[in-house]
mmCIF file of C-alpha atoms in Angstrom:
data_model
loop_
_atom_site.group_PDB
_atom_site.id
_atom_site.type_symbol
_atom_site.label_atom_id
_atom_site.label_comp_id
_atom_site.label_asym_id
_atom_site.label_seq_id
_atom_site.Cartn_x
_atom_site.Cartn_y
_atom_site.Cartn_z
ATOM 1 C CA UNK A 30 0.000 0.000 0.000
ATOM 2 C CA UNK A 31 1.032 3.624 -0.336
ATOM 3 C CA UNK A 32 1.088 4.097 3.433
ATOM 4 C CA UNK A 33 3.394 1.077 3.820
ATOM 5 C CA UNK A 34 5.743 2.516 1.178
ATOM 6 C CA UNK A 35 5.878 5.867 2.992
ATOM 7 C CA UNK A 36 6.724 4.152 6.279
ATOM 8 C CA UNK A 37 9.366 1.963 4.595
ATOM 9 C CA UNK A 38 10.892 5.142 3.123
ATOM 10 C CA UNK A 39 11.318 6.710 6.537
ATOM 11 C CA UNK A 40 8.052 8.499 7.315
ATOM 12 C CA UNK A 41 7.341 8.528 11.043
ATOM 13 C CA UNK A 42 3.597 8.178 10.411
ATOM 14 C CA UNK A 43 1.348 7.563 7.418
ATOM 15 C CA UNK A 44 -2.404 7.914 7.150
ATOM 16 C CA UNK A 45 -4.893 6.932 4.503
ATOM 17 C CA UNK A 46 -7.700 9.456 4.399
ATOM 18 C CA UNK A 47 -10.454 9.772 1.852
ATOM 19 C CA UNK A 48 -13.026 12.512 1.403
ATOM 20 C CA UNK A 49 -15.305 13.650 -1.376
ATOM 21 C CA UNK A 50 -14.913 17.195 -2.717
ATOM 22 C CA UNK A 51 -17.444 18.683 -0.293
ATOM 23 C CA UNK A 52 -15.841 17.104 2.800
ATOM 24 C CA UNK A 53 -12.199 17.665 1.809
ATOM 25 C CA UNK A 54 -11.737 21.149 3.347
ATOM 26 C CA UNK A 55 -13.029 19.969 6.741
ATOM 27 C CA UNK A 56 -10.913 16.802 6.565
ATOM 28 C CA UNK A 57 -7.770 18.862 5.851
ATOM 29 C CA UNK A 58 -8.555 21.186 8.764
ATOM 30 C CA UNK A 59 -9.048 18.214 11.097
ATOM 31 C CA UNK A 60 -5.703 16.770 10.010
ATOM 32 C CA UNK A 61 -3.856 20.053 10.452
ATOM 33 C CA UNK A 62 -5.411 20.558 13.910
ATOM 34 C CA UNK A 63 -4.194 17.130 15.020
ATOM 35 C CA UNK A 64 -0.567 17.808 14.030
ATOM 36 C CA UNK A 65 2.059 20.197 15.341
ATOM 37 C CA UNK A 66 2.259 23.452 13.334
ATOM 38 C CA UNK A 67 5.773 22.707 12.029
ATOM 39 C CA UNK A 68 4.940 19.156 10.925
ATOM 40 C CA UNK A 69 5.733 18.320 7.306
ATOM 41 C CA UNK A 70 2.866 16.661 5.472
ATOM 42 C CA UNK A 71 3.084 14.772 2.185
ATOM 43 C CA UNK A 72 -0.179 14.507 0.260
ATOM 44 C CA UNK A 73 -0.741 12.192 -2.653
ATOM 45 C CA UNK A 74 -3.707 13.918 -4.219
ATOM 46 C CA UNK A 75 -4.652 15.974 -7.248
ATOM 47 C CA UNK A 76 -7.354 17.785 -5.253
ATOM 48 C CA UNK A 77 -5.501 18.997 -2.147
ATOM 49 C CA UNK A 78 -3.683 21.946 -3.825
ATOM 50 C CA UNK A 79 -7.114 23.392 -4.594
ATOM 51 C CA UNK A 80 -7.710 23.736 -0.847
ATOM 52 C CA UNK A 81 -4.316 24.730 0.553
ATOM 53 C CA UNK A 82 -1.028 26.114 -0.719
ATOM 54 C CA UNK A 83 1.694 23.449 -0.580
ATOM 55 C CA UNK A 84 5.343 24.348 -0.066
ATOM 56 C CA UNK A 85 6.112 22.144 -3.049
ATOM 57 C CA UNK A 86 3.847 20.464 -5.605
ATOM 58 C CA UNK A 87 5.148 17.639 -7.790
ATOM 59 C CA UNK A 88 2.889 16.243 -10.485
ATOM 60 C CA UNK A 89 3.700 12.584 -11.148
ATOM 61 C CA UNK A 90 2.562 10.715 -14.261
ATOM 62 C CA UNK A 91 3.216 7.220 -15.546
ATOM 63 C CA UNK A 92 4.412 8.446 -18.941
ATOM 64 C CA UNK A 93 4.080 11.323 -21.353
ATOM 65 C CA UNK A 94 1.906 9.359 -23.772
ATOM 66 C CA UNK A 95 -0.593 8.220 -21.110
ATOM 67 C CA UNK A 96 -3.854 10.073 -20.689
ATOM 68 C CA UNK A 97 -4.065 12.011 -17.424
ATOM 69 C CA UNK A 98 -7.011 11.836 -15.038
ATOM 70 C CA UNK A 99 -9.408 14.799 -15.254
ATOM 71 C CA UNK A 100 -8.425 15.707 -11.672
ATOM 72 C CA UNK A 101 -4.817 16.130 -12.862
ATOM 73 C CA UNK A 102 -5.904 19.381 -14.544
ATOM 74 C CA UNK A 103 -6.735 20.758 -11.081
ATOM 75 C CA UNK A 104 -2.980 20.904 -10.411
ATOM 76 C CA UNK A 105 -2.221 23.180 -13.353
ATOM 77 C CA UNK A 106 -1.644 26.359 -11.329
ATOM 78 C CA UNK A 107 0.123 24.651 -8.418
ATOM 79 C CA UNK A 108 2.764 22.492 -10.144
ATOM 80 C CA UNK A 109 6.373 23.308 -9.278
ATOM 81 C CA UNK A 110 7.782 20.355 -11.247
ATOM 82 C CA UNK A 111 6.642 17.311 -13.190
ATOM 83 C CA UNK A 112 7.898 13.780 -12.621
ATOM 84 C CA UNK A 113 7.432 11.414 -15.549
ATOM 85 C CA UNK A 114 8.162 7.714 -15.991
ATOM 86 C CA UNK A 115 10.717 7.341 -18.785
ATOM 87 C CA UNK A 116 13.266 4.928 -20.255
ATOM 88 C CA UNK A 117 16.159 6.766 -18.620
ATOM 89 C CA UNK A 118 16.743 9.554 -16.126
ATOM 90 C CA UNK A 119 16.936 13.102 -17.413
ATOM 91 C CA UNK A 120 16.225 16.605 -16.182
ATOM 92 C CA UNK A 121 14.717 19.356 -18.297
ATOM 93 C CA UNK A 122 14.960 22.865 -16.898
ATOM 94 C CA UNK A 123 12.237 25.360 -17.687
ATOM 95 C CA UNK A 124 9.411 27.327 -16.114
ATOM 96 C CA UNK A 125 8.170 23.969 -14.862
ATOM 97 C CA UNK A 126 11.102 21.534 -14.608
ATOM 98 C CA UNK A 127 10.549 17.966 -15.790
ATOM 99 C CA UNK A 128 12.264 15.052 -14.085
ATOM 100 C CA UNK A 129 12.152 11.921 -16.227
ATOM 101 C CA UNK A 130 12.877 8.857 -14.104
ATOM 102 C CA UNK A 131 13.566 5.303 -15.230
ATOM 103 C CA UNK A 132 12.191 4.088 -11.884
ATOM 104 C CA UNK A 133 9.507 6.028 -10.035
ATOM 105 C CA UNK A 134 10.493 4.207 -6.848
ATOM 106 C CA UNK A 135 13.573 6.366 -6.395
ATOM 107 C CA UNK A 136 14.655 9.983 -6.721
ATOM 108 C CA UNK A 137 17.453 10.998 -9.088
ATOM 109 C CA UNK A 138 20.354 13.064 -7.687
ATOM 110 C CA UNK A 139 19.186 16.057 -9.781
ATOM 111 C CA UNK A 140 15.678 15.799 -8.373
ATOM 112 C CA UNK A 141 16.948 15.394 -4.806
ATOM 113 C CA UNK A 142 19.130 18.507 -5.127
ATOM 114 C CA UNK A 143 16.311 20.509 -6.720
ATOM 115 C CA UNK A 144 13.863 19.563 -3.941
ATOM 116 C CA UNK A 145 16.383 20.417 -1.220
ATOM 117 C CA UNK A 146 17.034 23.816 -2.791
ATOM 118 C CA UNK A 147 13.317 24.574 -3.069
ATOM 119 C CA UNK A 148 12.525 23.559 0.504
ATOM 120 C CA UNK A 149 15.394 25.530 2.026
ATOM 121 C CA UNK A 150 14.525 28.805 0.266
ATOM 122 C CA UNK A 151 13.051 31.409 2.622
#
């Protein structure tokens, strides 16, 4: 499961939460209230950026030729970078950087450095 993968990757806690569009704002508020203010939260959702402003938003897709879910379009204004399954690793700089990864189960050195830089900016 996704929660098991997060825990195996070093997360101290992982939760599976579901909510329809109408209940999502209240569910996010409940989650934030239950956590310390400086807690880092990783969301795997196309809908969450429509309800809060993330520090970093990565849009992940299984490949450039695959059709995206309609909810993927909700991310359009929030995306800081795209992550795409590819035959080999590469990094394309631009207004919205694109990280092509041969294995979505790991982060390339370029992606790791880029994320660290973004999260340490004031």
